[in-house]
Amino acid sequence: MRRFGFPLLAFQAFFLATFAPLAFSPAKAAIPYAQAVIESRKAAQAVLNHAGAETCLRGKLTKVLLRLSASCEAAAQHNALCKLADKAVVVTPMSLTFMEETAHQLIDLTASEQNVSLIKP
């Protein structure tokens, strides 16, 4: 039984190295870009309206920024909104002031995206 241990481990390592990146790629996990933009705008409104506890709002904003970043990558978008998501999502911990500033920027950028019809269904 011991003789089969190494080949099994080698196979498992090969399998994980080969297929794990495919299972967890941003393109697979990403929601459609237009949906991510809409969700970002809703979360930004919640932050600005103080619609919940600060910790909940922080979690909500972080989640939508991560999803927006993944959607941008999957849709090959490199606009100002995507750059904001990539930049803001790595800030930890997010202060309330930072969350509000980011929310204002999200609102402004999503409004301009909708106005110039960059959101594709």
GROMACS .gro file of C-alpha atoms in nm:
model
  121
    1MET     CA    1   0.000   0.000   0.000
    2ARG     CA    2   0.286   0.236   0.070
    3ARG     CA    3   0.419   0.204  -0.282
    4PHE     CA    4   0.111   0.375  -0.424
    5GLY     CA    5   0.131   0.680  -0.199
    6PHE     CA    6   0.376   0.884  -0.406
    7PRO     CA    7   0.208   0.832  -0.746
    8LEU     CA    8  -0.126   0.926  -0.592
    9LEU     CA    9   0.019   1.244  -0.443
   10ALA     CA   10   0.188   1.324  -0.772
   11PHE     CA   11  -0.141   1.280  -0.957
   12GLN     CA   12  -0.325   1.500  -0.706
   13ALA     CA   13  -0.062   1.772  -0.738
   14PHE     CA   14  -0.079   1.752  -1.118
   15PHE     CA   15  -0.459   1.764  -1.114
   16LEU     CA   16  -0.472   2.066  -0.883
   17ALA     CA   17  -0.202   2.252  -1.073
   18THR     CA   18  -0.379   2.190  -1.402
   19PHE     CA   19  -0.744   2.239  -1.319
   20ALA     CA   20  -0.764   2.460  -1.009
   21PRO     CA   21  -0.684   2.780  -1.202
   22LEU     CA   22  -0.966   2.701  -1.443
   23ALA     CA   23  -1.214   2.644  -1.164
   24PHE     CA   24  -1.132   2.970  -0.988
   25SER     CA   25  -1.059   3.202  -1.277
   26PRO     CA   26  -1.216   3.550  -1.265
   27ALA     CA   27  -1.398   3.484  -1.591
   28LYS     CA   28  -1.583   3.188  -1.442
   29ALA     CA   29  -1.664   3.363  -1.115
   30ALA     CA   30  -1.755   3.694  -1.273
   31ILE     CA   31  -2.107   3.819  -1.309
   32PRO     CA   32  -2.194   4.017  -1.624
   33TYR     CA   33  -2.030   4.359  -1.630
   34ALA     CA   34  -2.361   4.549  -1.652
   35GLN     CA   35  -2.494   4.363  -1.348
   36ALA     CA   36  -2.176   4.439  -1.153
   37VAL     CA   37  -2.214   4.809  -1.234
   38ILE     CA   38  -2.574   4.810  -1.113
   39GLU     CA   39  -2.484   4.626  -0.792
   40SER     CA   40  -2.197   4.867  -0.731
   41ARG     CA   41  -2.428   5.163  -0.763
   42LYS     CA   42  -2.679   5.011  -0.519
   43ALA     CA   43  -2.407   4.940  -0.262
   44ALA     CA   44  -2.270   5.292  -0.301
   45GLN     CA   45  -2.617   5.434  -0.238
   46ALA     CA   46  -2.646   5.219   0.075
   47VAL     CA   47  -2.314   5.354   0.204
   48LEU     CA   48  -2.412   5.714   0.136
   49ASN     CA   49  -2.753   5.664   0.299
   50HIS     CA   50  -2.592   5.491   0.599
   51ALA     CA   51  -2.842   5.209   0.539
   52GLY     CA   52  -2.699   4.964   0.790
   53ALA     CA   53  -2.422   4.913   1.039
   54GLU     CA   54  -2.079   5.032   0.932
   55THR     CA   55  -1.941   4.678   0.933
   56CYS     CA   56  -2.225   4.555   0.712
   57LEU     CA   57  -2.176   4.843   0.471
   58ARG     CA   58  -1.803   4.773   0.462
   59GLY     CA   59  -1.873   4.410   0.374
   60LYS     CA   60  -2.128   4.505   0.111
   61LEU     CA   61  -1.896   4.757  -0.053
   62THR     CA   62  -1.601   4.519  -0.045
   63LYS     CA   63  -1.810   4.242  -0.202
   64VAL     CA   64  -1.934   4.456  -0.490
   65LEU     CA   65  -1.587   4.596  -0.554
   66LEU     CA   66  -1.448   4.243  -0.578
   67ARG     CA   67  -1.729   4.137  -0.810
   68LEU     CA   68  -1.688   4.450  -1.022
   69SER     CA   69  -1.314   4.393  -1.048
   70ALA     CA   70  -1.370   4.032  -1.159
   71SER     CA   71  -1.635   4.141  -1.410
   72CYS     CA   72  -1.406   4.408  -1.550
   73GLU     CA   73  -1.132   4.153  -1.601
   74ALA     CA   74  -1.368   3.900  -1.759
   75ALA     CA   75  -1.516   4.165  -1.992
   76ALA     CA   76  -1.172   4.309  -2.073
   77GLN     CA   77  -1.281   4.649  -1.944
   78HIS     CA   78  -1.008   4.893  -1.838
   79ASN     CA   79  -1.208   5.208  -1.773
   80ALA     CA   80  -1.202   5.445  -1.475
   81LEU     CA   81  -1.470   5.247  -1.292
   82CYS     CA   82  -1.267   4.928  -1.317
   83LYS     CA   83  -0.952   5.106  -1.205
   84LEU     CA   84  -1.139   5.244  -0.903
   85ALA     CA   85  -1.262   4.895  -0.811
   86ASP     CA   86  -0.913   4.747  -0.842
   87LYS     CA   87  -0.761   5.026  -0.634
   88ALA     CA   88  -1.028   5.048  -0.363
   89VAL     CA   89  -1.067   4.677  -0.300
   90VAL     CA   90  -0.713   4.643  -0.165
   91VAL     CA   91  -0.756   4.914   0.100
   92THR     CA   92  -0.790   4.754   0.441
   93PRO     CA   93  -0.938   4.842   0.671
   94MET     CA   94  -1.178   5.076   0.496
   95SER     CA   95  -1.261   5.378   0.708
   96LEU     CA   96  -1.610   5.526   0.686
   97THR     CA   97  -1.462   5.833   0.517
   98PHE     CA   98  -1.289   5.617   0.256
   99MET     CA   99  -1.609   5.419   0.199
  100GLU     CA  100  -1.808   5.740   0.146
  101GLU     CA  101  -1.547   5.885  -0.093
  102THR     CA  102  -1.541   5.559  -0.288
  103ALA     CA  103  -1.921   5.551  -0.294
  104HIS     CA  104  -1.935   5.905  -0.437
  105GLN     CA  105  -1.685   5.807  -0.705
  106LEU     CA  106  -1.883   5.491  -0.786
  107ILE     CA  107  -2.203   5.692  -0.823
  108ASP     CA  108  -2.033   5.947  -1.050
  109LEU     CA  109  -1.861   5.685  -1.265
  110THR     CA  110  -2.164   5.459  -1.299
  111ALA     CA  111  -2.377   5.757  -1.399
  112SER     CA  112  -2.130   5.848  -1.672
  113GLU     CA  113  -2.115   5.484  -1.784
  114GLN     CA  114  -2.493   5.472  -1.819
  115ASN     CA  115  -2.503   5.806  -1.999
  116VAL     CA  116  -2.255   5.703  -2.267
  117SER     CA  117  -2.409   5.357  -2.306
  118LEU     CA  118  -2.099   5.161  -2.216
  119ILE     CA  119  -2.308   4.910  -2.026
  120LYS     CA  120  -2.395   4.624  -2.255
  121PRO     CA  121  -2.668   4.379  -2.147
   0.00000   0.00000   0.00000
